[in-house]
Amino acid sequence: MKKNIAIIMGGYSSEYKISLNSGNVVYQNLDNTKYIGYRIHIFKDKWVYVDANDTEFTIDKNDFSVTVNDTKITFDCVFNAIHGSPGEDGFMQGYFALINMPQTSCDMYQAGLTFNKRDCLSVLKPYGILTAESYYLNLGDVINETEIVAKVGLPCFVKANKAGSSFGISKVHKKEDLQQAIDVAFKEDDEIIIESFLDGVEVSVGVITYKGETKVLPITEIVSENDFFDYEAKYLGKSKEITPARLTKTQEEQVYTVAKKVYEVLKMKGFSRSEFIFKNGEPHLLEMNTIPGLTTASILPQQAQAAGISMQDLFSSAIEEALK
């Protein structure tokens, strides 16, 4: 019997279009000898199943089922392809845990923790994970620019704390530009993280549970045409992504060791992608994404391909892990 797989996509954040792309790639690459894929759009005003003709059918949130032509369809597993809220911050994970529905991403606590850059870095520091110097602001806090610059230096990055890594981020070179960057970040979130600039090679590495084991994928080097790896660089082709990264054997082993340690310390499941920058010869963690992009141009699928894992195998393994 083929299993019914609900592929959830969309979401409530600025990244919803990218999520729709990711979800459609999963849908197109599912092994149709084992699974029947259903595209489920999750938006604030509607949760709907979208059929091949783009007809929408409302999801029953009581048990996450859908009725089509008087036939009730239930799902064996959910494939989570929502970037940002509510798919990457723990809300969907909590909902599926309550209704006892297997899903492919990490658990609720891990999703909430990793989505909050400040809290995630704070948890990892006692384990010896190196990070940038940082300063935190909540909406309404008094902004002391002199204090901020004294702590993190210039240039620095101003980021929304809980809004993925593509929106609400600015690189600030001058103290007088801090306020504008803070205003931009507060449009995305009510918490801000301001980090010191790490001037070094930037790499991204996927760590996944694959066929029952923690697997670190080949490392990608990020060379941005822009001032940093922003939305344009990430999604509009304004960067070079080199897989495998041009690292020494020692650097490669350092990234593999730290990335695997982060994944296992946090008791992760499913897919993850962590970003590091080398400073003084050592990788410093910037953040971890638990629902990384899954389009053909996205980093994690590129890394899987370099490791000899097809899209179909990548997605099948995620589903089988969730169903264990």
PDB file of C-alpha atoms in Angstrom, residues 1-256:
ATOM      1  CA  MET A   1       0.000   0.000   0.000  1.00  0.00           C
ATOM      2  CA  LYS A   2       1.300   3.440  -0.909  1.00  0.00           C
ATOM      3  CA  LYS A   3       1.510   5.897   1.964  1.00  0.00           C
ATOM      4  CA  ASN A   4      -0.249   9.293   1.879  1.00  0.00           C
ATOM      5  CA  ILE A   5       2.269  12.085   2.429  1.00  0.00           C
ATOM      6  CA  ALA A   6       1.090  15.627   3.230  1.00  0.00           C
ATOM      7  CA  ILE A   7       3.722  18.104   2.017  1.00  0.00           C
ATOM      8  CA  ILE A   8       3.182  21.293   3.999  1.00  0.00           C
ATOM      9  CA  MET A   9       4.424  24.534   2.431  1.00  0.00           C
ATOM     10  CA  GLY A  10       3.828  28.288   2.540  1.00  0.00           C
ATOM     11  CA  GLY A  11       3.750  29.595   6.086  1.00  0.00           C
ATOM     12  CA  TYR A  12       3.325  32.964   7.742  1.00  0.00           C
ATOM     13  CA  SER A  13       6.735  34.550   7.134  1.00  0.00           C
ATOM     14  CA  SER A  14       8.366  36.595   4.366  1.00  0.00           C
ATOM     15  CA  GLU A  15       9.878  33.340   3.066  1.00  0.00           C
ATOM     16  CA  TYR A  16       6.543  31.781   2.044  1.00  0.00           C
ATOM     17  CA  LYS A  17       7.267  31.906  -1.723  1.00  0.00           C
ATOM     18  CA  ILE A  18      10.556  30.078  -1.256  1.00  0.00           C
ATOM     19  CA  SER A  19       8.714  27.504   0.863  1.00  0.00           C
ATOM     20  CA  LEU A  20       6.164  26.954  -1.928  1.00  0.00           C
ATOM     21  CA  ASN A  21       9.078  26.289  -4.306  1.00  0.00           C
ATOM     22  CA  SER A  22      10.662  23.840  -1.841  1.00  0.00           C
ATOM     23  CA  GLY A  23       7.352  22.047  -1.275  1.00  0.00           C
ATOM     24  CA  ASN A  24       6.729  21.658  -4.990  1.00  0.00           C
ATOM     25  CA  VAL A  25      10.208  20.195  -5.505  1.00  0.00           C
ATOM     26  CA  VAL A  26       9.480  17.620  -2.782  1.00  0.00           C
ATOM     27  CA  TYR A  27       6.139  16.865  -4.464  1.00  0.00           C
ATOM     28  CA  GLN A  28       7.778  16.392  -7.879  1.00  0.00           C
ATOM     29  CA  ASN A  29      10.569  14.173  -6.527  1.00  0.00           C
ATOM     30  CA  LEU A  30       8.603  11.835  -4.246  1.00  0.00           C
ATOM     31  CA  ASP A  31       9.019   8.150  -5.049  1.00  0.00           C
ATOM     32  CA  ASN A  32       5.580   7.463  -6.537  1.00  0.00           C
ATOM     33  CA  THR A  33       6.043   3.708  -6.194  1.00  0.00           C
ATOM     34  CA  LYS A  34       5.869   4.185  -2.391  1.00  0.00           C
ATOM     35  CA  TYR A  35       4.055   7.471  -1.737  1.00  0.00           C
ATOM     36  CA  ILE A  36       1.134   9.602  -2.841  1.00  0.00           C
ATOM     37  CA  GLY A  37       2.004  13.261  -2.312  1.00  0.00           C
ATOM     38  CA  TYR A  38      -0.549  15.923  -1.357  1.00  0.00           C
ATOM     39  CA  ARG A  39       0.362  19.619  -1.522  1.00  0.00           C
ATOM     40  CA  ILE A  40      -0.919  21.359   1.605  1.00  0.00           C
ATOM     41  CA  HIS A  41      -0.748  25.157   1.736  1.00  0.00           C
ATOM     42  CA  ILE A  42      -0.526  26.551   5.266  1.00  0.00           C
ATOM     43  CA  PHE A  43      -1.412  30.254   5.520  1.00  0.00           C
ATOM     44  CA  LYS A  44      -2.817  32.398   8.336  1.00  0.00           C
ATOM     45  CA  ASP A  45      -6.229  32.600   6.678  1.00  0.00           C
ATOM     46  CA  LYS A  46      -6.441  29.023   5.339  1.00  0.00           C
ATOM     47  CA  TRP A  47      -5.034  25.516   5.498  1.00  0.00           C
ATOM     48  CA  VAL A  48      -5.904  23.819   2.211  1.00  0.00           C
ATOM     49  CA  TYR A  49      -5.089  20.795   0.088  1.00  0.00           C
ATOM     50  CA  VAL A  50      -4.331  21.972  -3.466  1.00  0.00           C
ATOM     51  CA  ASP A  51      -4.989  19.333  -6.134  1.00  0.00           C
ATOM     52  CA  ALA A  52      -3.445  18.998  -9.620  1.00  0.00           C
ATOM     53  CA  ASN A  53      -5.988  21.504 -11.013  1.00  0.00           C
ATOM     54  CA  ASP A  54      -5.191  24.020  -8.238  1.00  0.00           C
ATOM     55  CA  THR A  55      -8.617  23.399  -6.653  1.00  0.00           C
ATOM     56  CA  GLU A  56      -8.513  23.987  -2.901  1.00  0.00           C
ATOM     57  CA  PHE A  57     -10.041  21.750  -0.221  1.00  0.00           C
ATOM     58  CA  THR A  58     -10.091  22.868   3.421  1.00  0.00           C
ATOM     59  CA  ILE A  59      -8.035  20.878   5.928  1.00  0.00           C
ATOM     60  CA  ASP A  60      -9.886  19.671   9.034  1.00  0.00           C
ATOM     61  CA  LYS A  61      -7.567  20.840  11.815  1.00  0.00           C
ATOM     62  CA  ASN A  62      -9.084  18.380  14.317  1.00  0.00           C
ATOM     63  CA  ASP A  63      -7.181  15.486  12.776  1.00  0.00           C
ATOM     64  CA  PHE A  64      -5.351  17.073   9.803  1.00  0.00           C
ATOM     65  CA  SER A  65      -7.543  15.304   7.241  1.00  0.00           C
ATOM     66  CA  VAL A  66      -9.252  16.528   4.085  1.00  0.00           C
ATOM     67  CA  THR A  67     -12.486  15.502   2.384  1.00  0.00           C
ATOM     68  CA  VAL A  68     -12.477  15.377  -1.422  1.00  0.00           C
ATOM     69  CA  ASN A  69     -15.647  14.372  -3.303  1.00  0.00           C
ATOM     70  CA  ASP A  70     -17.163  12.938  -0.099  1.00  0.00           C
ATOM     71  CA  THR A  71     -14.057  10.829   0.539  1.00  0.00           C
ATOM     72  CA  LYS A  72     -12.041  11.528   3.687  1.00  0.00           C
ATOM     73  CA  ILE A  73      -8.276  11.416   3.148  1.00  0.00           C
ATOM     74  CA  THR A  74      -5.943  10.925   6.107  1.00  0.00           C
ATOM     75  CA  PHE A  75      -2.167  11.069   6.046  1.00  0.00           C
ATOM     76  CA  ASP A  76       0.538   8.643   7.153  1.00  0.00           C
ATOM     77  CA  CYS A  77       3.219  11.304   7.465  1.00  0.00           C
ATOM     78  CA  VAL A  78       3.800  15.042   7.018  1.00  0.00           C
ATOM     79  CA  PHE A  79       6.769  16.328   5.031  1.00  0.00           C
ATOM     80  CA  ASN A  80       7.566  19.743   6.507  1.00  0.00           C
ATOM     81  CA  ALA A  81       8.798  22.261   3.881  1.00  0.00           C
ATOM     82  CA  ILE A  82       7.754  25.486   5.664  1.00  0.00           C
ATOM     83  CA  HIS A  83      10.622  27.966   6.156  1.00  0.00           C
ATOM     84  CA  GLY A  84      10.072  30.326   9.066  1.00  0.00           C
ATOM     85  CA  SER A  85       6.889  30.386  11.140  1.00  0.00           C
ATOM     86  CA  PRO A  86       4.936  28.165  11.806  1.00  0.00           C
ATOM     87  CA  GLY A  87       6.989  25.302  10.303  1.00  0.00           C
ATOM     88  CA  GLU A  88      10.455  26.089  11.601  1.00  0.00           C
ATOM     89  CA  ASP A  89       9.699  27.587  15.019  1.00  0.00           C
ATOM     90  CA  GLY A  90       7.960  24.652  16.713  1.00  0.00           C
ATOM     91  CA  PHE A  91       4.271  25.490  16.190  1.00  0.00           C
ATOM     92  CA  MET A  92       3.543  22.833  13.542  1.00  0.00           C
ATOM     93  CA  GLN A  93       5.738  20.311  15.376  1.00  0.00           C
ATOM     94  CA  GLY A  94       3.691  20.847  18.563  1.00  0.00           C
ATOM     95  CA  TYR A  95       0.414  20.521  16.683  1.00  0.00           C
ATOM     96  CA  PHE A  96       1.473  17.274  14.989  1.00  0.00           C
ATOM     97  CA  ALA A  97       2.760  15.865  18.296  1.00  0.00           C
ATOM     98  CA  LEU A  98      -0.656  16.536  19.862  1.00  0.00           C
ATOM     99  CA  ILE A  99      -2.529  14.670  17.110  1.00  0.00           C
ATOM    100  CA  ASN A 100       0.126  11.921  16.975  1.00  0.00           C
ATOM    101  CA  MET A 101       1.089  12.563  13.358  1.00  0.00           C
ATOM    102  CA  PRO A 102       4.635  11.626  12.213  1.00  0.00           C
ATOM    103  CA  GLN A 103       6.492  14.536  10.580  1.00  0.00           C
ATOM    104  CA  THR A 104       9.907  14.862   8.968  1.00  0.00           C
ATOM    105  CA  SER A 105      11.475  17.780  10.859  1.00  0.00           C
ATOM    106  CA  CYS A 106      12.942  17.999  14.355  1.00  0.00           C
ATOM    107  CA  ASP A 107      10.765  18.045  17.479  1.00  0.00           C
ATOM    108  CA  MET A 108       8.977  21.106  18.867  1.00  0.00           C
ATOM    109  CA  TYR A 109      11.594  22.127  21.468  1.00  0.00           C
ATOM    110  CA  GLN A 110      14.515  21.831  19.028  1.00  0.00           C
ATOM    111  CA  ALA A 111      12.608  23.837  16.396  1.00  0.00           C
ATOM    112  CA  GLY A 112      11.790  26.620  18.861  1.00  0.00           C
ATOM    113  CA  LEU A 113      15.328  26.698  20.217  1.00  0.00           C
ATOM    114  CA  THR A 114      17.178  26.756  16.881  1.00  0.00           C
ATOM    115  CA  PHE A 115      14.778  29.364  15.466  1.00  0.00           C
ATOM    116  CA  ASN A 116      15.794  31.686  18.293  1.00  0.00           C
ATOM    117  CA  LYS A 117      19.403  32.542  17.388  1.00  0.00           C
ATOM    118  CA  ARG A 118      20.136  34.060  20.828  1.00  0.00           C
ATOM    119  CA  ASP A 119      18.879  31.067  22.803  1.00  0.00           C
ATOM    120  CA  CYS A 120      20.454  28.491  20.497  1.00  0.00           C
ATOM    121  CA  LEU A 121      23.927  30.070  20.693  1.00  0.00           C
ATOM    122  CA  SER A 122      23.565  30.412  24.488  1.00  0.00           C
ATOM    123  CA  VAL A 123      22.794  26.690  24.849  1.00  0.00           C
ATOM    124  CA  LEU A 124      25.740  25.678  22.646  1.00  0.00           C
ATOM    125  CA  LYS A 125      28.444  27.899  24.167  1.00  0.00           C
ATOM    126  CA  PRO A 126      29.027  25.661  27.244  1.00  0.00           C
ATOM    127  CA  TYR A 127      29.810  22.805  24.822  1.00  0.00           C
ATOM    128  CA  GLY A 128      32.736  24.768  23.403  1.00  0.00           C
ATOM    129  CA  ILE A 129      31.002  25.860  20.209  1.00  0.00           C
ATOM    130  CA  LEU A 130      32.616  29.113  19.054  1.00  0.00           C
ATOM    131  CA  THR A 131      30.353  32.017  18.019  1.00  0.00           C
ATOM    132  CA  ALA A 132      30.578  35.721  17.161  1.00  0.00           C
ATOM    133  CA  GLU A 133      30.462  38.360  19.909  1.00  0.00           C
ATOM    134  CA  SER A 134      26.814  39.419  20.287  1.00  0.00           C
ATOM    135  CA  TYR A 135      24.508  42.058  21.779  1.00  0.00           C
ATOM    136  CA  TYR A 136      20.736  41.653  22.224  1.00  0.00           C
ATOM    137  CA  LEU A 137      17.812  44.055  22.041  1.00  0.00           C
ATOM    138  CA  ASN A 138      14.103  43.593  22.710  1.00  0.00           C
ATOM    139  CA  LEU A 139      11.536  45.952  21.200  1.00  0.00           C
ATOM    140  CA  GLY A 140      11.228  48.956  23.534  1.00  0.00           C
ATOM    141  CA  ASP A 141      14.751  48.671  24.992  1.00  0.00           C
ATOM    142  CA  VAL A 142      16.844  51.824  25.277  1.00  0.00           C
ATOM    143  CA  ILE A 143      19.342  51.787  22.400  1.00  0.00           C
ATOM    144  CA  ASN A 144      22.863  52.703  23.495  1.00  0.00           C
ATOM    145  CA  GLU A 145      24.868  52.847  20.265  1.00  0.00           C
ATOM    146  CA  THR A 146      28.178  53.488  22.040  1.00  0.00           C
ATOM    147  CA  GLU A 147      27.665  50.393  24.205  1.00  0.00           C
ATOM    148  CA  ILE A 148      26.735  48.275  21.184  1.00  0.00           C
ATOM    149  CA  VAL A 149      29.852  49.290  19.234  1.00  0.00           C
ATOM    150  CA  ALA A 150      32.054  48.746  22.305  1.00  0.00           C
ATOM    151  CA  LYS A 151      30.717  45.179  22.604  1.00  0.00           C
ATOM    152  CA  VAL A 152      30.645  43.995  18.966  1.00  0.00           C
ATOM    153  CA  GLY A 153      32.811  46.496  17.060  1.00  0.00           C
ATOM    154  CA  LEU A 154      32.341  47.702  13.481  1.00  0.00           C
ATOM    155  CA  PRO A 155      31.353  46.545  10.984  1.00  0.00           C
ATOM    156  CA  CYS A 156      28.634  44.458  12.617  1.00  0.00           C
ATOM    157  CA  PHE A 157      25.486  42.582  11.604  1.00  0.00           C
ATOM    158  CA  VAL A 158      22.032  43.521  12.833  1.00  0.00           C
ATOM    159  CA  LYS A 159      19.564  40.636  12.515  1.00  0.00           C
ATOM    160  CA  ALA A 160      16.041  39.739  13.478  1.00  0.00           C
ATOM    161  CA  ASN A 161      16.472  37.104  16.187  1.00  0.00           C
ATOM    162  CA  LYS A 162      13.611  34.811  15.165  1.00  0.00           C
ATOM    163  CA  ALA A 163      13.028  35.395  11.461  1.00  0.00           C
ATOM    164  CA  GLY A 164      15.228  33.046   9.479  1.00  0.00           C
ATOM    165  CA  SER A 165      18.355  34.505   7.920  1.00  0.00           C
ATOM    166  CA  SER A 166      17.167  36.260   4.783  1.00  0.00           C
ATOM    167  CA  PHE A 167      15.024  39.169   5.955  1.00  0.00           C
ATOM    168  CA  GLY A 168      15.656  42.005   8.415  1.00  0.00           C
ATOM    169  CA  ILE A 169      19.448  41.704   8.213  1.00  0.00           C
ATOM    170  CA  SER A 170      21.879  44.598   7.643  1.00  0.00           C
ATOM    171  CA  LYS A 171      25.628  44.981   7.687  1.00  0.00           C
ATOM    172  CA  VAL A 172      26.500  48.223   9.497  1.00  0.00           C
ATOM    173  CA  HIS A 173      29.813  50.001   8.850  1.00  0.00           C
ATOM    174  CA  LYS A 174      29.201  53.260  10.734  1.00  0.00           C
ATOM    175  CA  LYS A 175      27.743  53.925  14.179  1.00  0.00           C
ATOM    176  CA  GLU A 176      25.271  56.485  12.752  1.00  0.00           C
ATOM    177  CA  ASP A 177      23.726  53.759  10.553  1.00  0.00           C
ATOM    178  CA  LEU A 178      22.888  51.492  13.501  1.00  0.00           C
ATOM    179  CA  GLN A 179      19.448  52.973  14.199  1.00  0.00           C
ATOM    180  CA  GLN A 180      18.203  52.440  10.642  1.00  0.00           C
ATOM    181  CA  ALA A 181      19.405  48.809  10.664  1.00  0.00           C
ATOM    182  CA  ILE A 182      17.696  48.253  14.033  1.00  0.00           C
ATOM    183  CA  ASP A 183      14.440  49.671  12.621  1.00  0.00           C
ATOM    184  CA  VAL A 184      14.663  47.290   9.616  1.00  0.00           C
ATOM    185  CA  ALA A 185      15.194  44.282  11.905  1.00  0.00           C
ATOM    186  CA  PHE A 186      12.311  45.259  14.209  1.00  0.00           C
ATOM    187  CA  LYS A 187       9.960  45.126  11.190  1.00  0.00           C
ATOM    188  CA  GLU A 188      10.574  41.359  11.107  1.00  0.00           C
ATOM    189  CA  ASP A 189      10.757  40.530  14.817  1.00  0.00           C
ATOM    190  CA  ASP A 190      10.459  42.006  18.323  1.00  0.00           C
ATOM    191  CA  GLU A 191      13.914  40.701  19.283  1.00  0.00           C
ATOM    192  CA  ILE A 192      17.235  41.612  17.660  1.00  0.00           C
ATOM    193  CA  ILE A 193      20.696  40.110  17.720  1.00  0.00           C
ATOM    194  CA  ILE A 194      23.686  42.313  16.816  1.00  0.00           C
ATOM    195  CA  GLU A 195      26.851  40.361  16.039  1.00  0.00           C
ATOM    196  CA  SER A 196      30.491  41.168  15.411  1.00  0.00           C
ATOM    197  CA  PHE A 197      31.691  40.810  11.822  1.00  0.00           C
ATOM    198  CA  LEU A 198      33.792  37.694  11.314  1.00  0.00           C
ATOM    199  CA  ASP A 199      36.124  38.246   8.380  1.00  0.00           C
ATOM    200  CA  GLY A 200      36.863  34.812   6.967  1.00  0.00           C
ATOM    201  CA  VAL A 201      35.735  31.996   4.720  1.00  0.00           C
ATOM    202  CA  GLU A 202      31.995  31.323   5.074  1.00  0.00           C
ATOM    203  CA  VAL A 203      30.736  27.767   4.727  1.00  0.00           C
ATOM    204  CA  SER A 204      27.424  25.999   4.986  1.00  0.00           C
ATOM    205  CA  VAL A 205      27.022  22.349   5.889  1.00  0.00           C
ATOM    206  CA  GLY A 206      24.040  20.038   5.945  1.00  0.00           C
ATOM    207  CA  VAL A 207      23.683  17.463   8.679  1.00  0.00           C
ATOM    208  CA  ILE A 208      20.845  14.976   8.319  1.00  0.00           C
ATOM    209  CA  THR A 209      19.621  11.713   9.725  1.00  0.00           C
ATOM    210  CA  TYR A 210      20.010   9.408   6.723  1.00  0.00           C
ATOM    211  CA  LYS A 211      19.110   5.734   6.848  1.00  0.00           C
ATOM    212  CA  GLY A 212      19.301   5.721  10.638  1.00  0.00           C
ATOM    213  CA  GLU A 213      22.602   7.546  11.075  1.00  0.00           C
ATOM    214  CA  THR A 214      23.812  11.125  11.513  1.00  0.00           C
ATOM    215  CA  LYS A 215      25.358  12.084   8.195  1.00  0.00           C
ATOM    216  CA  VAL A 216      27.407  15.236   7.561  1.00  0.00           C
ATOM    217  CA  LEU A 217      27.128  16.234   3.906  1.00  0.00           C
ATOM    218  CA  PRO A 218      29.905  17.768   1.766  1.00  0.00           C
ATOM    219  CA  ILE A 219      30.627  21.385   2.784  1.00  0.00           C
ATOM    220  CA  THR A 220      29.672  24.369   0.598  1.00  0.00           C
ATOM    221  CA  GLU A 221      31.748  27.547   0.446  1.00  0.00           C
ATOM    222  CA  ILE A 222      29.704  30.738   0.104  1.00  0.00           C
ATOM    223  CA  VAL A 223      31.221  33.517  -2.001  1.00  0.00           C
ATOM    224  CA  SER A 224      28.725  36.396  -2.131  1.00  0.00           C
ATOM    225  CA  GLU A 225      28.809  39.092  -4.825  1.00  0.00           C
ATOM    226  CA  ASN A 226      27.043  41.334  -2.306  1.00  0.00           C
ATOM    227  CA  ASP A 227      28.523  42.604   0.945  1.00  0.00           C
ATOM    228  CA  PHE A 228      27.269  39.469   2.700  1.00  0.00           C
ATOM    229  CA  PHE A 229      25.101  36.371   2.091  1.00  0.00           C
ATOM    230  CA  ASP A 230      21.773  38.229   2.003  1.00  0.00           C
ATOM    231  CA  TYR A 231      18.427  37.458   0.304  1.00  0.00           C
ATOM    232  CA  GLU A 232      19.712  38.410  -3.167  1.00  0.00           C
ATOM    233  CA  ALA A 233      22.852  36.343  -2.733  1.00  0.00           C
ATOM    234  CA  LYS A 234      20.908  33.399  -1.376  1.00  0.00           C
ATOM    235  CA  TYR A 235      17.933  33.287  -3.740  1.00  0.00           C
ATOM    236  CA  LEU A 236      18.600  35.569  -6.728  1.00  0.00           C
ATOM    237  CA  GLY A 237      21.911  34.184  -7.897  1.00  0.00           C
ATOM    238  CA  LYS A 238      24.169  36.885  -6.416  1.00  0.00           C
ATOM    239  CA  SER A 239      26.594  34.359  -4.948  1.00  0.00           C
ATOM    240  CA  LYS A 240      28.853  31.476  -5.849  1.00  0.00           C
ATOM    241  CA  GLU A 241      28.248  28.286  -3.927  1.00  0.00           C
ATOM    242  CA  ILE A 242      31.211  25.969  -4.267  1.00  0.00           C
ATOM    243  CA  THR A 243      30.680  22.324  -3.270  1.00  0.00           C
ATOM    244  CA  PRO A 244      32.922  20.848  -2.020  1.00  0.00           C
ATOM    245  CA  ALA A 245      34.355  23.946  -0.317  1.00  0.00           C
ATOM    246  CA  ARG A 246      37.966  24.957  -0.947  1.00  0.00           C
ATOM    247  CA  LEU A 247      39.164  24.024   2.524  1.00  0.00           C
ATOM    248  CA  THR A 248      42.244  22.283   3.838  1.00  0.00           C
ATOM    249  CA  LYS A 249      41.766  18.756   5.167  1.00  0.00           C
ATOM    250  CA  THR A 250      42.139  20.149   8.707  1.00  0.00           C
ATOM    251  CA  GLN A 251      39.483  22.831   8.158  1.00  0.00           C
ATOM    252  CA  GLU A 252      37.155  20.258   6.616  1.00  0.00           C
ATOM    253  CA  GLU A 253      37.530  17.948   9.618  1.00  0.00           C
ATOM    254  CA  GLN A 254      36.945  20.869  12.022  1.00  0.00           C
ATOM    255  CA  VAL A 255      33.631  21.758  10.308  1.00  0.00           C
ATOM    256  CA  TYR A 256      32.519  18.117  10.148  1.00  0.00           C
TER     257      TYR A 256
END
